Short mmCIF file of C-alpha atoms in Angstrom, two decimals:
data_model
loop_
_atom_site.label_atom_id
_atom_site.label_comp_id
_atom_site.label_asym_id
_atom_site.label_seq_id
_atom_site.Cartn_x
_atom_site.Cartn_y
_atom_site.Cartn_z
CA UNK T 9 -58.62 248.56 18.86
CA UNK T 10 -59.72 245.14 20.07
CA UNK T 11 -63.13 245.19 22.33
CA UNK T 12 -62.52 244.12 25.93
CA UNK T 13 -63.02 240.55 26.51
CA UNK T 14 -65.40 241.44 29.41
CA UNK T 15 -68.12 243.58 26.96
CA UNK T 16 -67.82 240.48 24.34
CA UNK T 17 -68.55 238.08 27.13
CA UNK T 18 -71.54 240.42 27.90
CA UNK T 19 -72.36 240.93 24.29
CA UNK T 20 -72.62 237.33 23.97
CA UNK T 21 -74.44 236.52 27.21
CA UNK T 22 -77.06 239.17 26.29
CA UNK T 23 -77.29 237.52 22.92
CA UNK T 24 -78.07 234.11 24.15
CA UNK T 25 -81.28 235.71 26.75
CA UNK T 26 -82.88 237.55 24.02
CA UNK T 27 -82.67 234.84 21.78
CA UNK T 28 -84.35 232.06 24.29
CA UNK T 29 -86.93 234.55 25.41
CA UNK T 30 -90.46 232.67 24.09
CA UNK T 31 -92.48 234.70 21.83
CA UNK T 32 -95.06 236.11 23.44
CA UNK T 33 -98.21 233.96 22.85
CA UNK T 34 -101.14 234.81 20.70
CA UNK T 35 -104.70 233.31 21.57
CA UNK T 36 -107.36 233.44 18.89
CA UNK T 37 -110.07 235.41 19.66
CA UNK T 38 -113.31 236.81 18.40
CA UNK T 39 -116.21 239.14 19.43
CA UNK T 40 -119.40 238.15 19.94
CA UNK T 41 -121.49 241.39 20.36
CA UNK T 42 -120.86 244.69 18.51
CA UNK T 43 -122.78 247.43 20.15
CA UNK T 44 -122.60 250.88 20.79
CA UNK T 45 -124.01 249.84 24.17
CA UNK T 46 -121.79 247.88 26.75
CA UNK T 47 -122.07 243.92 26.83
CA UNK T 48 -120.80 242.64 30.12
CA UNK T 49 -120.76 240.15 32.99
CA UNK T 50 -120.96 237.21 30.60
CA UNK T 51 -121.24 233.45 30.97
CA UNK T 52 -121.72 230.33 29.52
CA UNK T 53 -124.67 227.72 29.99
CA UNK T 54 -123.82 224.56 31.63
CA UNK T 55 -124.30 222.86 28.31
CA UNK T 56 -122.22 226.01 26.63
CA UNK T 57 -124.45 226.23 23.85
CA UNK T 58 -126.10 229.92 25.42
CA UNK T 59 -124.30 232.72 26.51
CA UNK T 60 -126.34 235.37 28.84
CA UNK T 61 -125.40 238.98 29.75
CA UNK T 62 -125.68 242.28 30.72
CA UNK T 63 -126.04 245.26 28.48
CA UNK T 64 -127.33 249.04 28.66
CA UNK T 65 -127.83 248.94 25.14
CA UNK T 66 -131.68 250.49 25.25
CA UNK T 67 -130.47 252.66 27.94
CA UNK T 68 -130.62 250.60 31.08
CA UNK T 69 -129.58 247.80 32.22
CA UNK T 70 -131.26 244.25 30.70
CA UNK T 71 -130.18 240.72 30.93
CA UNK T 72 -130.25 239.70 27.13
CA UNK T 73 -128.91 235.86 25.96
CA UNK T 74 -127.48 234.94 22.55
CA UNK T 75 -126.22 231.55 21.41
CA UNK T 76 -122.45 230.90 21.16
CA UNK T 77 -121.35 232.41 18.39
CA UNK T 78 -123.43 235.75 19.04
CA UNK T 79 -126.49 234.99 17.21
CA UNK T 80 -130.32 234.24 18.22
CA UNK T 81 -130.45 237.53 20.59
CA UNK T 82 -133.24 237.80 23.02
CA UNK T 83 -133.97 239.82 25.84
CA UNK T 84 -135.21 238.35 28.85
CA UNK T 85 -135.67 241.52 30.98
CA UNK T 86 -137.84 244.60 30.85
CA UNK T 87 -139.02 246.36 33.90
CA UNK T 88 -138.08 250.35 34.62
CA UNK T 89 -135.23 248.69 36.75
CA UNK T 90 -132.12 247.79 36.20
CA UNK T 91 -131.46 244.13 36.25
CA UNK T 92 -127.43 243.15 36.51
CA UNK T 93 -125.06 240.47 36.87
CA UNK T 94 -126.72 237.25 35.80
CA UNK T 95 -125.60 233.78 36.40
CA UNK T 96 -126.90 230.45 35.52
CA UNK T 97 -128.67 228.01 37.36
CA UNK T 98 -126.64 224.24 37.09
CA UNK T 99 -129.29 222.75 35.50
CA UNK T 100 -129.27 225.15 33.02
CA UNK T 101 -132.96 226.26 32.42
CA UNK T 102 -133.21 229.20 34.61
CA UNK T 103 -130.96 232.75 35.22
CA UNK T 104 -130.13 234.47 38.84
CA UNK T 105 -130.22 238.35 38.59
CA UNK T 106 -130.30 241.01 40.59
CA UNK T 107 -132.69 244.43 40.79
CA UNK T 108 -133.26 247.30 42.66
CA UNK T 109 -137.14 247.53 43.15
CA UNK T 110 -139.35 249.66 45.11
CA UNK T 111 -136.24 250.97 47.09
CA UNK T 112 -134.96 247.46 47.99
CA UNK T 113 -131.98 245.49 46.16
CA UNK T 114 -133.49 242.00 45.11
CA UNK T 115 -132.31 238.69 43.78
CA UNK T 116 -134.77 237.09 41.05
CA UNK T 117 -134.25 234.38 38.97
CA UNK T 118 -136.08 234.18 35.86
CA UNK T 119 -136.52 230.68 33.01
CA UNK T 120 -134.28 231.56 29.92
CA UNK T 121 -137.17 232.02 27.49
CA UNK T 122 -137.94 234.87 29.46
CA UNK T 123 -140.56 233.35 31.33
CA UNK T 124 -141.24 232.42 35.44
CA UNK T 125 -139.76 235.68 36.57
CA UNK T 126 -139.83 234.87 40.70
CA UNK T 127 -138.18 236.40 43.38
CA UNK T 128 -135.90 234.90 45.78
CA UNK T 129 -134.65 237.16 47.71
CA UNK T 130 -135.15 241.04 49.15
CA UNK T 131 -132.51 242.68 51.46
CA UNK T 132 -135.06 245.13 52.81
CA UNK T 133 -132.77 248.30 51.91
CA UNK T 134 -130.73 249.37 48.77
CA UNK T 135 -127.23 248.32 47.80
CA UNK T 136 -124.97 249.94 45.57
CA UNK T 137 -122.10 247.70 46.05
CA UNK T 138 -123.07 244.71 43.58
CA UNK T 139 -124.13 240.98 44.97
CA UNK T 140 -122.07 239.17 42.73
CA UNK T 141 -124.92 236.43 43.21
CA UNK T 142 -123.82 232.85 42.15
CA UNK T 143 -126.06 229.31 42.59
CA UNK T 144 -124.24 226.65 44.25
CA UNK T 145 -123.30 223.58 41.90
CA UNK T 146 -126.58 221.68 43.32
CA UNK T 147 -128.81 224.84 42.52
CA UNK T 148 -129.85 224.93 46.89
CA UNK T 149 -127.65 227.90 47.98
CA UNK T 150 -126.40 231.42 46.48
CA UNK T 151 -123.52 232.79 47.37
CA UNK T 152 -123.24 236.59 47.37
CA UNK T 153 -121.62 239.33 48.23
CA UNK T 154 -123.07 242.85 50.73
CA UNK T 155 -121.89 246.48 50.91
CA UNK T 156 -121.93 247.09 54.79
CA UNK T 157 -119.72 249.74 53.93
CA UNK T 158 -117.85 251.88 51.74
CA UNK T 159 -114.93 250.10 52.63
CA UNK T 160 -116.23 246.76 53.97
CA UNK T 161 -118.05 244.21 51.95
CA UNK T 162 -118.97 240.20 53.47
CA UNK T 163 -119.70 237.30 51.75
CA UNK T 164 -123.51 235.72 52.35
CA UNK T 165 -124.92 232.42 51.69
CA UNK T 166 -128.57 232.29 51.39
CA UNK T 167 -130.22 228.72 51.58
CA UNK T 168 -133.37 228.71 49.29
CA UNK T 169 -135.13 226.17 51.02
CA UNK T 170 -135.33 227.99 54.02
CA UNK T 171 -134.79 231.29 52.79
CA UNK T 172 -133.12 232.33 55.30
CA UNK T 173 -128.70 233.73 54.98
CA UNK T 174 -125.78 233.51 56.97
CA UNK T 175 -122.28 234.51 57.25
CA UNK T 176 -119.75 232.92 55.05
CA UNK T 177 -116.89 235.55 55.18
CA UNK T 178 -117.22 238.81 57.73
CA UNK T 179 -114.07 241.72 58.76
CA UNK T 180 -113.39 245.24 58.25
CA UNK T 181 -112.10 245.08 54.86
CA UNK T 182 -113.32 244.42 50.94
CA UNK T 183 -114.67 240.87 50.39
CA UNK T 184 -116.24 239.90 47.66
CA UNK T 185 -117.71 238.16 43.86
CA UNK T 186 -117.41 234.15 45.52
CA UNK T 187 -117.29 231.43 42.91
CA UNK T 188 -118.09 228.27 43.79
CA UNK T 189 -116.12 225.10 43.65
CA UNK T 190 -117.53 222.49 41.45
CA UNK T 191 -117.80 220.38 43.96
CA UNK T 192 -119.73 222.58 46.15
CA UNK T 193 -117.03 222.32 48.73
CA UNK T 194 -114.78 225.45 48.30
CA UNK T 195 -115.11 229.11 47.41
CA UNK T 196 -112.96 231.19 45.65
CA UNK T 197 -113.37 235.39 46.02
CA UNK T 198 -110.86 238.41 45.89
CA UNK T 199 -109.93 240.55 49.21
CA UNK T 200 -108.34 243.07 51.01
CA UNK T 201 -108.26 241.04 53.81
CA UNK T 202 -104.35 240.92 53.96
CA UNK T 203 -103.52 244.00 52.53
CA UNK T 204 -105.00 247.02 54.65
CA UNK T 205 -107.27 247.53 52.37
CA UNK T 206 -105.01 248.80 49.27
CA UNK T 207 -104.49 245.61 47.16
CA UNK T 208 -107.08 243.54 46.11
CA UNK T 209 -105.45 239.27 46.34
CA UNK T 210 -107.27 235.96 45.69
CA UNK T 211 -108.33 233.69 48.19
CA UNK T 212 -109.86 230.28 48.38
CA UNK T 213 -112.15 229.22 51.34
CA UNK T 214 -112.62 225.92 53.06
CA UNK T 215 -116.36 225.92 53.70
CA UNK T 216 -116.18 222.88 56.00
CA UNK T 217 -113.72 224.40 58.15
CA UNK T 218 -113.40 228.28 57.18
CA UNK T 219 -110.24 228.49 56.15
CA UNK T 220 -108.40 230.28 54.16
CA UNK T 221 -105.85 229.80 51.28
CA UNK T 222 -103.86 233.14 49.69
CA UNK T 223 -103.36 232.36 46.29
CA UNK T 224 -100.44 234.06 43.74
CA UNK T 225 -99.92 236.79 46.40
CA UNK T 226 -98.51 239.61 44.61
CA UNK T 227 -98.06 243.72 44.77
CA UNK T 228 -100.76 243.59 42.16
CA UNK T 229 -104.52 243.84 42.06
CA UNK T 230 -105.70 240.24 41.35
CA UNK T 231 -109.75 240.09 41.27
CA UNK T 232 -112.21 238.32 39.21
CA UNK T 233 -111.75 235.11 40.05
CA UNK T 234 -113.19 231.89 38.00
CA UNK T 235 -112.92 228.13 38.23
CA UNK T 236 -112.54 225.89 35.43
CA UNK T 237 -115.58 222.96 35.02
CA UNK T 238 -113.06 220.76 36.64
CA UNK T 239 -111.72 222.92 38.61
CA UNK T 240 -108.42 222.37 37.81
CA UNK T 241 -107.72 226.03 37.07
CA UNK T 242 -108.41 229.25 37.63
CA UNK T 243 -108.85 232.68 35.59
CA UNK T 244 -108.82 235.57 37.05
CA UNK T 245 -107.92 239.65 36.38
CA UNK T 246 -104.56 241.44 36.95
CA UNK T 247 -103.58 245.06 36.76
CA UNK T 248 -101.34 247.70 38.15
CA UNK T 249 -101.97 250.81 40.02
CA UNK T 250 -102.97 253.18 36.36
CA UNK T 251 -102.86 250.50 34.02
CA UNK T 252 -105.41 248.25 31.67
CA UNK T 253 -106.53 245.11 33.79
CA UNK T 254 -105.79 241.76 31.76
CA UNK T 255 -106.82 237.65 31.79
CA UNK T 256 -104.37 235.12 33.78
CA UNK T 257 -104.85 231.48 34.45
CA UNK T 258 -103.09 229.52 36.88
CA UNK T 259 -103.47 226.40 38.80
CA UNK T 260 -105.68 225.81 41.28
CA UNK T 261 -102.85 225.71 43.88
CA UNK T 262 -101.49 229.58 42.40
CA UNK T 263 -98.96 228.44 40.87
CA UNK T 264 -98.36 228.60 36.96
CA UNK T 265 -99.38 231.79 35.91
CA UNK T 266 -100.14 232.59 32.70
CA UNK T 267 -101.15 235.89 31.15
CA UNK T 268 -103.61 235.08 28.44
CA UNK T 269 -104.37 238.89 26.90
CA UNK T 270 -102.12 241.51 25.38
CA UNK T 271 -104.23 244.16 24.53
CA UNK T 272 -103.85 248.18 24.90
CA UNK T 273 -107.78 247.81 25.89
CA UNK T 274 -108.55 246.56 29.25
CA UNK T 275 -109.94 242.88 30.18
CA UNK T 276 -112.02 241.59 32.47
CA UNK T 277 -114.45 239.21 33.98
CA UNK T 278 -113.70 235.92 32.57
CA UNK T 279 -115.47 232.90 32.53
CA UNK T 280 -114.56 229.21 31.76
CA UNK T 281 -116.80 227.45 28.98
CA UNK T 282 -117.21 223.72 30.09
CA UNK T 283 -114.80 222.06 27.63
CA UNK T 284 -111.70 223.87 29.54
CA UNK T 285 -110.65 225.65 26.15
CA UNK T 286 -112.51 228.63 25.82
CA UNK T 287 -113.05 231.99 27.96
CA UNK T 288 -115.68 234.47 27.33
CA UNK T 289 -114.57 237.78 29.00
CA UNK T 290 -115.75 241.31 29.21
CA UNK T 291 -113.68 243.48 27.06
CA UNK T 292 -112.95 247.18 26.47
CA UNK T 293 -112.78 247.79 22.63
CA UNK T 294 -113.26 251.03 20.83
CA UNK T 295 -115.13 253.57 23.47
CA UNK T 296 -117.16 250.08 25.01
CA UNK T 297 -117.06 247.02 26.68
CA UNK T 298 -117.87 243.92 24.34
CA UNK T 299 -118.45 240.23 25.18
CA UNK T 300 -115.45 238.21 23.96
CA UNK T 301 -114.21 234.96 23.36
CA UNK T 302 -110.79 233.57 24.04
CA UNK T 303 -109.72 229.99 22.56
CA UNK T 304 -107.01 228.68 24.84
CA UNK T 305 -105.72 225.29 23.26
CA UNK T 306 -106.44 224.57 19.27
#
């Protein structure tokens, strides 16, 4: 019994989708700590020769720094503290962290032998929200982010000169971890802002005029945003409702996503290194979170 022409036609049509469906892509990558502890909240120097993070390996939280491929460790914190989420300076030669000491959440930056600790800032109560603390690209302002709430967090930018903050970003909902533009001129952070607080979307902020740009919108969580040197692109952190968060680039207009990771672990926190063809990110392997690279373009 001949097959009826319209299942061949859909035999055939099938045929032809599967086979011009592109292989799913494969980026090299390696890890560059190996700890029982978890190694997170990584980035590159300017120069991208360093690499500092956090890690509770010794049973709090330390900043540490190792060179770029994982050797040369040092620790450049030690108080009773915690000390979390460090970023570089431009210039390269000094780290922004933040602490809770003495009942107040702080912002300190310290030289990256381990020296000059100084503090910049003290918010005069405790915070358990995370400042997300970044230097802007001329090393005068920080950019950070306030728990006013347990539902509503604002974005802050603190002028070091005058030490004094004001409001970049303020509603009712979930603001926060800004990354600056390279050219000092734009903001990007992830919000709730559009969403009723459920769904976490990217957004990119004029900070001559305020506003603001939705980018990728999506029934996804999107978070984690980072610019590339020349800000060109942008990686950032996808997941479902239940499932493992994972890497995505895309232009710096939203369109042109890309998912970079395929792993049953969950990814996160990426960050560009200067060249444009690498990402360090924070992943889950084993029962910990490791510092990873991710080589884009061979």
């Amino acid at each position: 019994m001949p097959w009826p022409k319209p299942l061949i036609l859909f035999l055939f049509c099938s045929t032809l989708f599967w086979e011009q469906l592109p292989a799913q892509p494969t980026f090299p990558e390696r890890l560059l700590t190996n700890h029982p502890g978890n190694d997170r909240y990584a980035s590159y120097s300017p120069d991208g020769r360093w690499i500092v993070f956090e890690s509770d390996r010794n049973g709090k939280w330390d900043i540490f720094l190792i060179d770029e491929n994982g050797g040369q460790l040092s620790q450049l914190t030690g108080h009773t503290a915690d000390s979390r989420r460090p970023s570089w300076h431009p210039h390269g030669q000094k780290v922004l962290f933040e602490s809770t000491r003495d009942g107040a959440t702080r912002l300190f930056e310290i030289h990256a032998d381990g020296s000059g600790l100084k503090e910049l800032m003290c918010l005069n109560k405790e915070t358990d929200g995370g400042l997300f603390a970044r230097y802007s690209p001329d090393g005068s302002q920080i950019a950070y982010t306030l728990k006013e709430s347990e539902t509503n967090f604002d974005l802050y930018l603190y002028t070091i000169k005058d030490s004094r903050s004001t409001v970049l970003f303020s509603d009712e909902y979930r603001n926060v971890y800004p990354q600056w533009h390279p050219s000092g001129r734009k903001i990007l952070f992830f919000s709730r802002h559009e969403t009723n607080n459920e769904d976490d979307e990217l957004y990119r902020m004029n900070l001559k005029n305020g506003k603001l740009k939705r980018l990728a919108p999506s029934p996804l969580h999107n978070f984690c945003p980072a610019w590339s040197a020349d800000g060109r692109r942008i990686a950032y952190v996808t997941s479902m409702e239940e499932t493992r968060p994972e890497i995505y680039i895309m232009k710096k207009n939203g369109k042109g996503q890309q998912r970079i990771t395929f792993n049953e672990d969950g990814d996160t926190l990426p960050h560009w290194h200067p060249d444009g063809n690498r990402l360090l990110i924070t992943a889950y392997r084993g029962d910990n979170f490791e510092i990873c690279e991710i080589r884009l373009f061979r």
